[in-house]
PDB file of C-alpha atoms in Angstrom:
ATOM      1  CA  UNK A   1       5.351  19.035  -2.772  1.00  0.00           C
ATOM      2  CA  UNK A   2       3.808  17.809   0.963  1.00  0.00           C
ATOM      3  CA  UNK A   3       0.322  20.100  -0.138  1.00  0.00           C
ATOM      4  CA  UNK A   4       0.155  18.417  -3.063  1.00  0.00           C
ATOM      5  CA  UNK A   5       0.805  14.962  -1.505  1.00  0.00           C
ATOM      6  CA  UNK A   6      -1.782  15.337   0.934  1.00  0.00           C
ATOM      7  CA  UNK A   7      -4.459  16.969  -1.209  1.00  0.00           C
ATOM      8  CA  UNK A   8      -3.709  13.661  -3.221  1.00  0.00           C
ATOM      9  CA  UNK A   9      -4.679  11.525  -0.398  1.00  0.00           C
ATOM     10  CA  UNK A  10      -7.583  13.132   0.428  1.00  0.00           C
ATOM     11  CA  UNK A  11      -9.504  13.206  -3.370  1.00  0.00           C
ATOM     12  CA  UNK A  12      -7.914   9.508  -3.370  1.00  0.00           C
ATOM     13  CA  UNK A  13      -9.737   8.551  -0.420  1.00  0.00           C
ATOM     14  CA  UNK A  14     -12.961  10.280  -1.299  1.00  0.00           C
ATOM     15  CA  UNK A  15     -12.669   8.178  -4.491  1.00  0.00           C
ATOM     16  CA  UNK A  16     -12.126  11.885  -6.542  1.00  0.00           C
ATOM     17  CA  UNK A  17      -9.345  10.150  -8.609  1.00  0.00           C
ATOM     18  CA  UNK A  18      -9.137  12.814 -11.235  1.00  0.00           C
ATOM     19  CA  UNK A  19      -8.326  15.393  -8.581  1.00  0.00           C
ATOM     20  CA  UNK A  20      -6.067  12.674  -6.908  1.00  0.00           C
ATOM     21  CA  UNK A  21      -4.138  11.825 -10.089  1.00  0.00           C
ATOM     22  CA  UNK A  22      -3.794  15.720 -10.526  1.00  0.00           C
ATOM     23  CA  UNK A  23      -1.968  16.558  -7.723  1.00  0.00           C
ATOM     24  CA  UNK A  24       0.519  13.473  -7.150  1.00  0.00           C
ATOM     25  CA  UNK A  25       1.014  13.848 -11.003  1.00  0.00           C
ATOM     26  CA  UNK A  26       2.289  17.536 -10.242  1.00  0.00           C
ATOM     27  CA  UNK A  27       4.688  16.007  -7.765  1.00  0.00           C
ATOM     28  CA  UNK A  28       6.031  13.905 -10.490  1.00  0.00           C
ATOM     29  CA  UNK A  29       6.400  16.881 -12.803  1.00  0.00           C
ATOM     30  CA  UNK A  30       8.240  18.928 -10.102  1.00  0.00           C
ATOM     31  CA  UNK A  31      10.131  16.135  -9.058  1.00  0.00           C
ATOM     32  CA  UNK A  32      13.537  17.798  -8.037  1.00  0.00           C
ATOM     33  CA  UNK A  33      11.659  20.275  -6.373  1.00  0.00           C
ATOM     34  CA  UNK A  34      10.003  18.407  -4.110  1.00  0.00           C
ATOM     35  CA  UNK A  35      10.939  16.265  -0.391  1.00  0.00           C
ATOM     36  CA  UNK A  36      11.906  13.081  -1.430  1.00  0.00           C
ATOM     37  CA  UNK A  37       9.387  11.551   0.737  1.00  0.00           C
ATOM     38  CA  UNK A  38       6.232  13.638  -0.499  1.00  0.00           C
ATOM     39  CA  UNK A  39       7.696  12.224  -4.223  1.00  0.00           C
ATOM     40  CA  UNK A  40       7.801   8.972  -3.360  1.00  0.00           C
ATOM     41  CA  UNK A  41       4.840   8.398  -1.852  1.00  0.00           C
ATOM     42  CA  UNK A  42       3.035  10.408  -4.157  1.00  0.00           C
ATOM     43  CA  UNK A  43       4.216   7.794  -6.847  1.00  0.00           C
ATOM     44  CA  UNK A  44       2.850   5.464  -5.151  1.00  0.00           C
ATOM     45  CA  UNK A  45      -0.361   7.016  -5.021  1.00  0.00           C
ATOM     46  CA  UNK A  46      -0.075   7.501  -8.358  1.00  0.00           C
ATOM     47  CA  UNK A  47      -0.201   3.616  -8.564  1.00  0.00           C
ATOM     48  CA  UNK A  48      -2.784   3.169  -6.647  1.00  0.00           C
ATOM     49  CA  UNK A  49      -5.271   5.854  -8.543  1.00  0.00           C
ATOM     50  CA  UNK A  50      -4.254   3.862 -12.017  1.00  0.00           C
ATOM     51  CA  UNK A  51      -5.057   0.541 -10.600  1.00  0.00           C
ATOM     52  CA  UNK A  52      -8.643   2.144  -9.024  1.00  0.00           C
ATOM     53  CA  UNK A  53      -9.139   3.519 -12.691  1.00  0.00           C
ATOM     54  CA  UNK A  54      -8.392   0.038 -14.102  1.00  0.00           C
ATOM     55  CA  UNK A  55      -4.976   1.133 -15.648  1.00  0.00           C
ATOM     56  CA  UNK A  56      -2.803  -1.749 -15.001  1.00  0.00           C
ATOM     57  CA  UNK A  57       0.126  -0.408 -17.661  1.00  0.00           C
ATOM     58  CA  UNK A  58       0.447   2.935 -16.432  1.00  0.00           C
ATOM     59  CA  UNK A  59       0.505   1.591 -12.684  1.00  0.00           C
ATOM     60  CA  UNK A  60       3.467  -0.950 -13.750  1.00  0.00           C
ATOM     61  CA  UNK A  61       4.807   2.480 -15.305  1.00  0.00           C
ATOM     62  CA  UNK A  62       4.941   4.192 -11.661  1.00  0.00           C
ATOM     63  CA  UNK A  63       5.783   1.229 -10.492  1.00  0.00           C
ATOM     64  CA  UNK A  64       8.946   1.012 -12.327  1.00  0.00           C
ATOM     65  CA  UNK A  65       9.634   4.815 -11.669  1.00  0.00           C
ATOM     66  CA  UNK A  66       9.400   4.252  -7.776  1.00  0.00           C
ATOM     67  CA  UNK A  67      11.692   1.349  -8.165  1.00  0.00           C
ATOM     68  CA  UNK A  68      14.037   4.097 -10.600  1.00  0.00           C
ATOM     69  CA  UNK A  69      13.940   6.038  -7.166  1.00  0.00           C
ATOM     70  CA  UNK A  70      14.449   3.628  -4.607  1.00  0.00           C
ATOM     71  CA  UNK A  71      17.374   1.932  -6.358  1.00  0.00           C
ATOM     72  CA  UNK A  72      19.207   5.462  -6.784  1.00  0.00           C
ATOM     73  CA  UNK A  73      18.300   6.903  -3.941  1.00  0.00           C
ATOM     74  CA  UNK A  74      18.418   3.837  -1.370  1.00  0.00           C
ATOM     75  CA  UNK A  75      20.904   0.946  -3.151  1.00  0.00           C
ATOM     76  CA  UNK A  76      17.522  -1.237  -3.530  1.00  0.00           C
ATOM     77  CA  UNK A  77      13.419  -1.132  -3.325  1.00  0.00           C
ATOM     78  CA  UNK A  78      12.207  -0.267  -0.001  1.00  0.00           C
ATOM     79  CA  UNK A  79       9.465  -2.467   1.923  1.00  0.00           C
ATOM     80  CA  UNK A  80       6.657  -0.346   0.574  1.00  0.00           C
ATOM     81  CA  UNK A  81       8.275  -0.680  -2.561  1.00  0.00           C
ATOM     82  CA  UNK A  82       8.168  -4.060  -2.735  1.00  0.00           C
ATOM     83  CA  UNK A  83       5.005  -4.760  -1.154  1.00  0.00           C
ATOM     84  CA  UNK A  84       3.399  -2.855  -3.495  1.00  0.00           C
ATOM     85  CA  UNK A  85       4.870  -4.697  -6.639  1.00  0.00           C
ATOM     86  CA  UNK A  86       3.737  -7.971  -5.032  1.00  0.00           C
ATOM     87  CA  UNK A  87       0.093  -6.415  -4.768  1.00  0.00           C
ATOM     88  CA  UNK A  88       0.150  -5.689  -8.611  1.00  0.00           C
ATOM     89  CA  UNK A  89       1.637  -8.844  -9.267  1.00  0.00           C
ATOM     90  CA  UNK A  90      -1.257 -10.835  -7.567  1.00  0.00           C
ATOM     91  CA  UNK A  91      -3.093  -8.785 -10.063  1.00  0.00           C
ATOM     92  CA  UNK A  92      -1.129  -9.734 -13.265  1.00  0.00           C
ATOM     93  CA  UNK A  93      -1.662 -13.225 -12.203  1.00  0.00           C
ATOM     94  CA  UNK A  94       1.857 -13.754 -10.777  1.00  0.00           C
ATOM     95  CA  UNK A  95       0.563 -14.791  -7.288  1.00  0.00           C
ATOM     96  CA  UNK A  96       3.772 -16.863  -6.924  1.00  0.00           C
ATOM     97  CA  UNK A  97       6.101 -13.927  -7.079  1.00  0.00           C
ATOM     98  CA  UNK A  98       4.339 -12.202  -4.304  1.00  0.00           C
ATOM     99  CA  UNK A  99       3.876 -15.041  -2.388  1.00  0.00           C
ATOM    100  CA  UNK A 100       7.681 -15.369  -2.014  1.00  0.00           C
ATOM    101  CA  UNK A 101       7.855 -11.736  -1.171  1.00  0.00           C
ATOM    102  CA  UNK A 102       4.820 -12.469   1.578  1.00  0.00           C
ATOM    103  CA  UNK A 103       6.464 -15.354   2.877  1.00  0.00           C
ATOM    104  CA  UNK A 104      10.231 -13.610   3.278  1.00  0.00           C
ATOM    105  CA  UNK A 105       8.525 -10.272   4.878  1.00  0.00           C
ATOM    106  CA  UNK A 106       9.373 -10.850   8.369  1.00  0.00           C
ATOM    107  CA  UNK A 107       9.858  -7.304   9.531  1.00  0.00           C
ATOM    108  CA  UNK A 108       8.413  -6.716  12.730  1.00  0.00           C
ATOM    109  CA  UNK A 109       5.487  -4.375  13.025  1.00  0.00           C
ATOM    110  CA  UNK A 110       6.613  -0.920  14.601  1.00  0.00           C
ATOM    111  CA  UNK A 111       4.923   2.780  14.944  1.00  0.00           C
ATOM    112  CA  UNK A 112       5.043   4.552  11.355  1.00  0.00           C
ATOM    113  CA  UNK A 113       2.971   7.624  10.156  1.00  0.00           C
ATOM    114  CA  UNK A 114      -0.237   6.255   8.758  1.00  0.00           C
ATOM    115  CA  UNK A 115      -0.536   8.875   6.349  1.00  0.00           C
ATOM    116  CA  UNK A 116       1.172   7.132   3.588  1.00  0.00           C
ATOM    117  CA  UNK A 117      -0.959   4.884   1.312  1.00  0.00           C
ATOM    118  CA  UNK A 118       1.247   1.415   1.308  1.00  0.00           C
ATOM    119  CA  UNK A 119       1.473  -0.353   4.466  1.00  0.00           C
ATOM    120  CA  UNK A 120       3.887  -3.723   3.712  1.00  0.00           C
ATOM    121  CA  UNK A 121       2.415  -5.675   6.552  1.00  0.00           C
ATOM    122  CA  UNK A 122      -1.054  -4.872   5.478  1.00  0.00           C
ATOM    123  CA  UNK A 123      -0.266  -5.791   1.817  1.00  0.00           C
ATOM    124  CA  UNK A 124       1.082  -9.034   3.122  1.00  0.00           C
ATOM    125  CA  UNK A 125      -2.423  -9.914   5.005  1.00  0.00           C
ATOM    126  CA  UNK A 126      -3.697  -9.239   1.354  1.00  0.00           C
ATOM    127  CA  UNK A 127      -1.338 -11.614  -0.714  1.00  0.00           C
ATOM    128  CA  UNK A 128      -1.764 -14.476   1.712  1.00  0.00           C
ATOM    129  CA  UNK A 129      -5.601 -14.121   1.286  1.00  0.00           C
ATOM    130  CA  UNK A 130      -4.707 -14.604  -2.041  1.00  0.00           C
ATOM    131  CA  UNK A 131      -3.343 -18.084  -1.481  1.00  0.00           C
ATOM    132  CA  UNK A 132      -6.322 -18.578   0.696  1.00  0.00           C
ATOM    133  CA  UNK A 133      -4.358 -21.530   3.237  1.00  0.00           C
ATOM    134  CA  UNK A 134      -5.745 -22.032   6.813  1.00  0.00           C
ATOM    135  CA  UNK A 135      -2.183 -20.355   8.099  1.00  0.00           C
ATOM    136  CA  UNK A 136      -2.730 -17.973   5.689  1.00  0.00           C
ATOM    137  CA  UNK A 137      -5.837 -16.828   6.807  1.00  0.00           C
ATOM    138  CA  UNK A 138      -4.660 -17.443  10.483  1.00  0.00           C
ATOM    139  CA  UNK A 139      -1.670 -15.139   9.709  1.00  0.00           C
ATOM    140  CA  UNK A 140      -4.116 -12.383   8.318  1.00  0.00           C
ATOM    141  CA  UNK A 141      -5.960 -12.176  11.121  1.00  0.00           C
ATOM    142  CA  UNK A 142      -3.052 -11.603  13.328  1.00  0.00           C
ATOM    143  CA  UNK A 143      -1.442  -8.905  11.557  1.00  0.00           C
ATOM    144  CA  UNK A 144      -4.893  -7.166  10.892  1.00  0.00           C
ATOM    145  CA  UNK A 145      -5.430  -7.099  14.642  1.00  0.00           C
ATOM    146  CA  UNK A 146      -2.032  -5.969  14.870  1.00  0.00           C
ATOM    147  CA  UNK A 147      -2.842  -3.137  12.950  1.00  0.00           C
ATOM    148  CA  UNK A 148      -5.969  -1.894  14.212  1.00  0.00           C
ATOM    149  CA  UNK A 149      -4.731  -1.898  17.875  1.00  0.00           C
ATOM    150  CA  UNK A 150      -2.315   0.445  16.349  1.00  0.00           C
ATOM    151  CA  UNK A 151      -4.641   2.686  14.220  1.00  0.00           C
ATOM    152  CA  UNK A 152      -6.816   2.861  17.392  1.00  0.00           C
ATOM    153  CA  UNK A 153      -3.616   3.842  19.625  1.00  0.00           C
ATOM    154  CA  UNK A 154      -2.983   7.005  17.123  1.00  0.00           C
ATOM    155  CA  UNK A 155      -6.079   7.514  16.355  1.00  0.00           C
ATOM    156  CA  UNK A 156      -5.994   7.086  12.467  1.00  0.00           C
ATOM    157  CA  UNK A 157      -9.451   6.610  11.381  1.00  0.00           C
ATOM    158  CA  UNK A 158      -8.382   6.234   7.577  1.00  0.00           C
ATOM    159  CA  UNK A 159      -5.948   3.391   8.076  1.00  0.00           C
ATOM    160  CA  UNK A 160      -8.194   1.751  10.664  1.00  0.00           C
ATOM    161  CA  UNK A 161     -10.620   1.493   7.884  1.00  0.00           C
ATOM    162  CA  UNK A 162      -8.209  -0.261   5.305  1.00  0.00           C
ATOM    163  CA  UNK A 163      -7.464  -2.386   8.067  1.00  0.00           C
ATOM    164  CA  UNK A 164     -11.320  -3.233   9.271  1.00  0.00           C
ATOM    165  CA  UNK A 165     -11.493  -4.329   5.238  1.00  0.00           C
ATOM    166  CA  UNK A 166      -8.781  -5.981   5.440  1.00  0.00           C
ATOM    167  CA  UNK A 167     -10.154  -8.195   8.807  1.00  0.00           C
ATOM    168  CA  UNK A 168     -13.070  -8.199   7.264  1.00  0.00           C
ATOM    169  CA  UNK A 169     -11.718 -10.425   4.193  1.00  0.00           C
ATOM    170  CA  UNK A 170      -9.725 -12.318   6.307  1.00  0.00           C
ATOM    171  CA  UNK A 171     -13.068 -13.309   8.496  1.00  0.00           C
ATOM    172  CA  UNK A 172     -15.046 -14.232   5.850  1.00  0.00           C
ATOM    173  CA  UNK A 173     -12.031 -16.324   4.241  1.00  0.00           C
ATOM    174  CA  UNK A 174     -12.396 -18.128   7.955  1.00  0.00           C
ATOM    175  CA  UNK A 175     -15.724 -18.892   7.347  1.00  0.00           C
ATOM    176  CA  UNK A 176     -16.835 -16.070   9.373  1.00  0.00           C
ATOM    177  CA  UNK A 177     -19.516 -14.104   7.330  1.00  0.00           C
ATOM    178  CA  UNK A 178     -21.264 -12.570  10.371  1.00  0.00           C
ATOM    179  CA  UNK A 179     -17.893 -12.000  11.935  1.00  0.00           C
ATOM    180  CA  UNK A 180     -16.796 -10.199   8.559  1.00  0.00           C
ATOM    181  CA  UNK A 181     -20.126  -8.273   8.936  1.00  0.00           C
TER     182      UNK A 181
END
């Protein structure tokens, strides 16, 4: 299970979406025989692969599978699942619902393994930028600064790339085109 997950992530990061989907789908096919965290995060990876391919309905199907797994295993959706749902809501034009999640998400930033594809704090920064108010941009900049420092300290280049891309969007929204570049 872990091999499929890590290969799926590697292919996703290289924009080899067919190969990523194949490895991540193998986790779902073998869901009763693989580690629960590999499966959960594999489903998150499948949501992202479907989004990258423009397959919104398939992304939502995987999101519902993730929600079902969380409710059955945890009794509720975990923060990463809620943040992914909120990002999907933005894409669907349900920005108000996504913003309600972002405004209510106040979990402090703590170190966790960066090999997961979904980070709720980074998702919050992304969603706040969708509203685009000055306070939202400042908050997104604060979040990305803290995440970048943590990514540097933990030598997570892949995560740092994602954080810096989000930070560039926040800087551009703050009229910092030069800083964004």
